[in-house]
Every structure is written in C-alpha cells, then in structure tokens.
mmCIF file of C-alpha atoms in Angstrom:
data_model
loop_
_atom_site.group_PDB
_atom_site.id
_atom_site.type_symbol
_atom_site.label_atom_id
_atom_site.label_comp_id
_atom_site.label_asym_id
_atom_site.label_seq_id
_atom_site.Cartn_x
_atom_site.Cartn_y
_atom_site.Cartn_z
ATOM 1 C CA MET D 1 65.167 60.842 148.011
ATOM 2 C CA ARG D 2 67.444 57.901 147.223
ATOM 3 C CA LEU D 3 68.293 59.354 143.816
ATOM 4 C CA THR D 4 69.160 62.735 145.387
ATOM 5 C CA THR D 5 71.409 61.072 147.989
ATOM 6 C CA PHE D 6 73.099 58.974 145.296
ATOM 7 C CA PHE D 7 73.692 62.071 143.131
ATOM 8 C CA CYS D 8 75.211 63.999 146.080
ATOM 9 C CA VAL D 9 77.589 61.135 146.879
ATOM 10 C CA ILE D 10 78.725 60.943 143.231
ATOM 11 C CA VAL D 11 79.305 64.721 143.008
ATOM 12 C CA MET D 12 81.199 64.786 146.311
ATOM 13 C CA SER D 13 83.354 61.838 145.222
ATOM 14 C CA ALA D 14 84.195 63.460 141.899
ATOM 15 C CA SER D 15 85.234 66.692 143.564
ATOM 16 C CA ALA D 16 87.324 65.032 146.291
ATOM 17 C CA PRO D 17 91.080 65.648 146.131
ATOM 18 C CA ALA D 18 93.286 63.077 144.411
ATOM 19 C CA GLN D 19 94.307 60.109 146.515
ATOM 20 C CA ASN D 20 97.607 60.399 148.334
ATOM 21 C CA TRP D 21 100.160 58.147 146.629
ATOM 22 C CA CYS D 22 101.004 56.602 150.017
ATOM 23 C CA PRO D 23 97.920 56.449 152.238
ATOM 24 C CA PRO D 24 98.105 55.560 155.934
ATOM 25 C CA GLY D 25 98.308 51.786 156.352
ATOM 26 C CA ALA D 26 100.046 51.221 152.990
ATOM 27 C CA VAL D 27 102.259 48.115 152.760
ATOM 28 C CA TRP D 28 104.272 46.923 149.760
ATOM 29 C CA ASN D 29 106.147 43.678 149.162
ATOM 30 C CA HIS D 30 108.235 43.198 146.035
ATOM 31 C CA ASN D 31 110.878 40.794 144.807
ATOM 32 C CA TYR D 32 114.562 41.479 145.348
ATOM 33 C CA TYR D 33 117.361 40.100 143.198
ATOM 34 C CA GLY D 34 120.984 40.705 144.161
ATOM 35 C CA CYS D 35 123.338 42.735 142.037
ATOM 36 C CA PHE D 36 125.654 41.214 139.433
ATOM 37 C CA GLY D 37 128.080 38.992 141.339
ATOM 38 C CA CYS D 38 125.762 38.833 144.366
ATOM 39 C CA ASN D 39 124.163 35.462 144.720
ATOM 40 C CA ASP D 40 121.075 36.338 146.741
ATOM 41 C CA THR D 41 117.348 36.718 146.296
ATOM 42 C CA GLY D 42 114.375 37.611 148.464
ATOM 43 C CA TYR D 43 111.871 40.387 148.919
ATOM 44 C CA VAL D 44 111.591 43.958 150.185
ATOM 45 C CA HIS D 45 108.886 44.855 152.710
ATOM 46 C CA THR D 46 107.899 48.560 152.870
ATOM 47 C CA VAL D 47 105.482 49.978 155.442
ATOM 48 C CA TYR D 48 103.993 53.466 155.800
ATOM 49 C CA ALA D 49 105.089 54.693 159.253
ATOM 50 C CA GLY D 50 103.653 58.212 159.380
ATOM 51 C CA ASP D 51 103.958 61.735 158.016
ATOM 52 C CA THR D 52 106.572 64.431 158.471
ATOM 53 C CA VAL D 53 107.151 67.900 157.017
ATOM 54 C CA ILE D 54 110.304 68.731 155.030
ATOM 55 C CA GLN D 55 110.849 72.078 153.300
ATOM 56 C CA GLY D 56 107.179 72.904 153.842
ATOM 57 C CA SER D 57 105.935 69.695 152.138
ATOM 58 C CA THR D 58 104.017 66.926 153.854
ATOM 59 C CA CYS D 59 106.025 63.753 153.314
ATOM 60 C CA GLN D 60 105.549 60.093 154.091
ATOM 61 C CA VAL D 61 107.979 58.136 156.264
ATOM 62 C CA LEU D 62 108.516 54.568 155.063
ATOM 63 C CA HIS D 63 110.245 51.731 156.883
ATOM 64 C CA VAL D 64 111.950 49.463 154.362
ATOM 65 C CA THR D 65 113.361 46.015 155.181
ATOM 66 C CA LYS D 66 115.150 43.685 152.755
ATOM 67 C CA HIS D 67 114.791 39.958 153.455
ATOM 68 C CA SER D 68 117.272 37.932 151.431
ATOM 69 C CA TRP D 69 118.661 34.435 151.104
ATOM 70 C CA SER D 70 122.096 33.580 149.788
ATOM 71 C CA LEU D 71 121.681 30.991 147.069
ATOM 72 C CA GLY D 72 125.269 29.854 147.600
ATOM 73 C CA THR D 73 125.282 29.465 151.391
ATOM 74 C CA GLY D 74 121.582 29.249 152.246
ATOM 75 C CA ILE D 75 122.013 31.997 154.861
ATOM 76 C CA TYR D 76 119.080 34.305 155.561
ATOM 77 C CA SER D 77 119.713 38.003 156.247
ATOM 78 C CA GLU D 78 117.588 41.015 157.045
ATOM 79 C CA GLN D 79 118.647 44.602 156.375
ATOM 80 C CA SER D 80 116.797 47.820 157.201
ATOM 81 C CA TRP D 81 116.900 50.612 154.603
ATOM 82 C CA GLY D 82 115.006 53.127 156.561
ATOM 83 C CA PRO D 83 113.504 55.313 157.240
ATOM 84 C CA GLN D 84 112.927 56.485 153.683
ATOM 85 C CA ILE D 85 111.099 59.785 153.224
ATOM 86 C CA SER D 86 109.037 60.457 150.132
ATOM 87 C CA ARG D 87 106.391 62.807 148.830
ATOM 88 C CA GLY D 88 103.912 62.610 145.989
ATOM 89 C CA GLN D 89 103.036 65.679 143.929
ATOM 90 C CA GLU D 90 100.721 65.218 140.960
ATOM 91 C CA ASP D 91 102.412 62.581 138.715
ATOM 92 C CA VAL D 92 105.781 62.566 140.518
ATOM 93 C CA VAL D 93 106.905 60.649 143.602
ATOM 94 C CA GLU D 94 110.166 61.932 145.050
ATOM 95 C CA ASN D 95 112.572 60.487 147.602
ATOM 96 C CA TRP D 96 114.406 62.724 150.130
ATOM 97 C CA ASN D 97 118.186 62.207 149.863
ATOM 98 C CA GLY D 98 119.069 64.232 152.959
ATOM 99 C CA SER D 99 119.398 67.600 151.251
ATOM 100 C CA SER D 100 116.908 67.610 148.348
ATOM 101 C CA PHE D 101 114.211 65.554 146.648
ATOM 102 C CA ASP D 102 115.036 63.151 143.777
ATOM 103 C CA THR D 103 112.511 61.676 141.343
ATOM 104 C CA LEU D 104 111.618 58.116 142.241
ATOM 105 C CA PHE D 105 108.562 57.628 139.970
ATOM 106 C CA TYR D 106 107.288 59.830 137.147
ATOM 107 C CA PHE D 107 103.908 58.469 136.125
ATOM 108 C CA ALA D 108 103.384 60.942 133.258
ATOM 109 C CA ALA D 109 106.764 60.256 131.602
ATOM 110 C CA ALA D 110 106.745 59.933 127.832
ATOM 111 C CA PRO D 111 108.520 57.122 125.964
ATOM 112 C CA GLY D 112 112.255 57.845 125.855
ATOM 113 C CA GLU D 113 112.359 59.828 129.102
ATOM 114 C CA SER D 114 114.570 58.569 131.931
ATOM 115 C CA TRP D 115 115.817 59.605 135.368
ATOM 116 C CA TYR D 116 118.204 58.342 138.040
ATOM 117 C CA PRO D 117 116.776 57.800 141.527
ATOM 118 C CA LEU D 118 119.847 58.789 143.543
ATOM 119 C CA GLY D 119 120.705 57.162 146.840
ATOM 120 C CA LEU D 120 118.848 53.933 146.133
ATOM 121 C CA GLY D 121 121.672 52.083 144.358
ATOM 122 C CA MET D 122 119.654 51.819 141.148
ATOM 123 C CA GLY D 123 120.516 52.568 137.550
ATOM 124 C CA ALA D 124 118.427 54.745 135.285
ATOM 125 C CA ILE D 125 114.693 54.224 135.056
ATOM 126 C CA SER D 126 113.556 54.582 131.449
ATOM 127 C CA VAL D 127 110.122 54.651 129.861
ATOM 128 C CA LEU D 128 109.993 52.383 126.844
#
C-alpha cells in the first residue's frame, strides 16, 4: 500500500504543470548600485502583489521599492518603481511596458545572444 501511494505521488508530481516563475508570496531582494556619476548604493525589494490579465495572458503584478543611501551625503531615500507587470512563458519572462511585452529574462538563451529590457533603465543583457 505504501509503495502504491508513493508511486502515485511521484507520477502526479512528474505530470504537474511547470512552476509559475513568480508564485504567490514571492519576495526578492537584490543589491542596487547607482549609475555612473551617481554616488549611491542600497537594495531593491520586490514583492508579488497579485495577478492580472493583459492581452489574454495571466500576468503577475509586482511592487518594487528601491532603498538607497547616498555615499556622499549619507541620506537615505526610498523610491517606488511599481507596479511592474510581468508574465512568464516557458523560458521567457517578459515585462509589460504599457503597450507590449519586452523580454526581461530569457533562460534558454545561447552564448552570444542579447536583448534590451526596455523601460527599466538597463543596458543590454548578454549571455556570455
């Protein structure tokens, strides 16, 4: 009986759909370094806030807050960059720019491929 139950759980797990790239409750924190000429540092805090539907696709709403400190003045600041709307489809995570989706992450990219995540103030992302 235990072996049969174990086998059923394994088969059901293997046939379950792929995990959503941004599950409910997801929270990310990552370092932030100011642009050239900006003398600040800190971190960015991103929180899953819920789902929405855009152009027929289920998308995730993210609240993004930058916490930074000026190294020159010692002043702390907090800036909201949200809400950000994204969706994950197979190996691609896209960000909604207000009129279309732009590639944010491409997990299956081959060495030499690159893309520009528009609207995020970033340069090209390249796979080395």
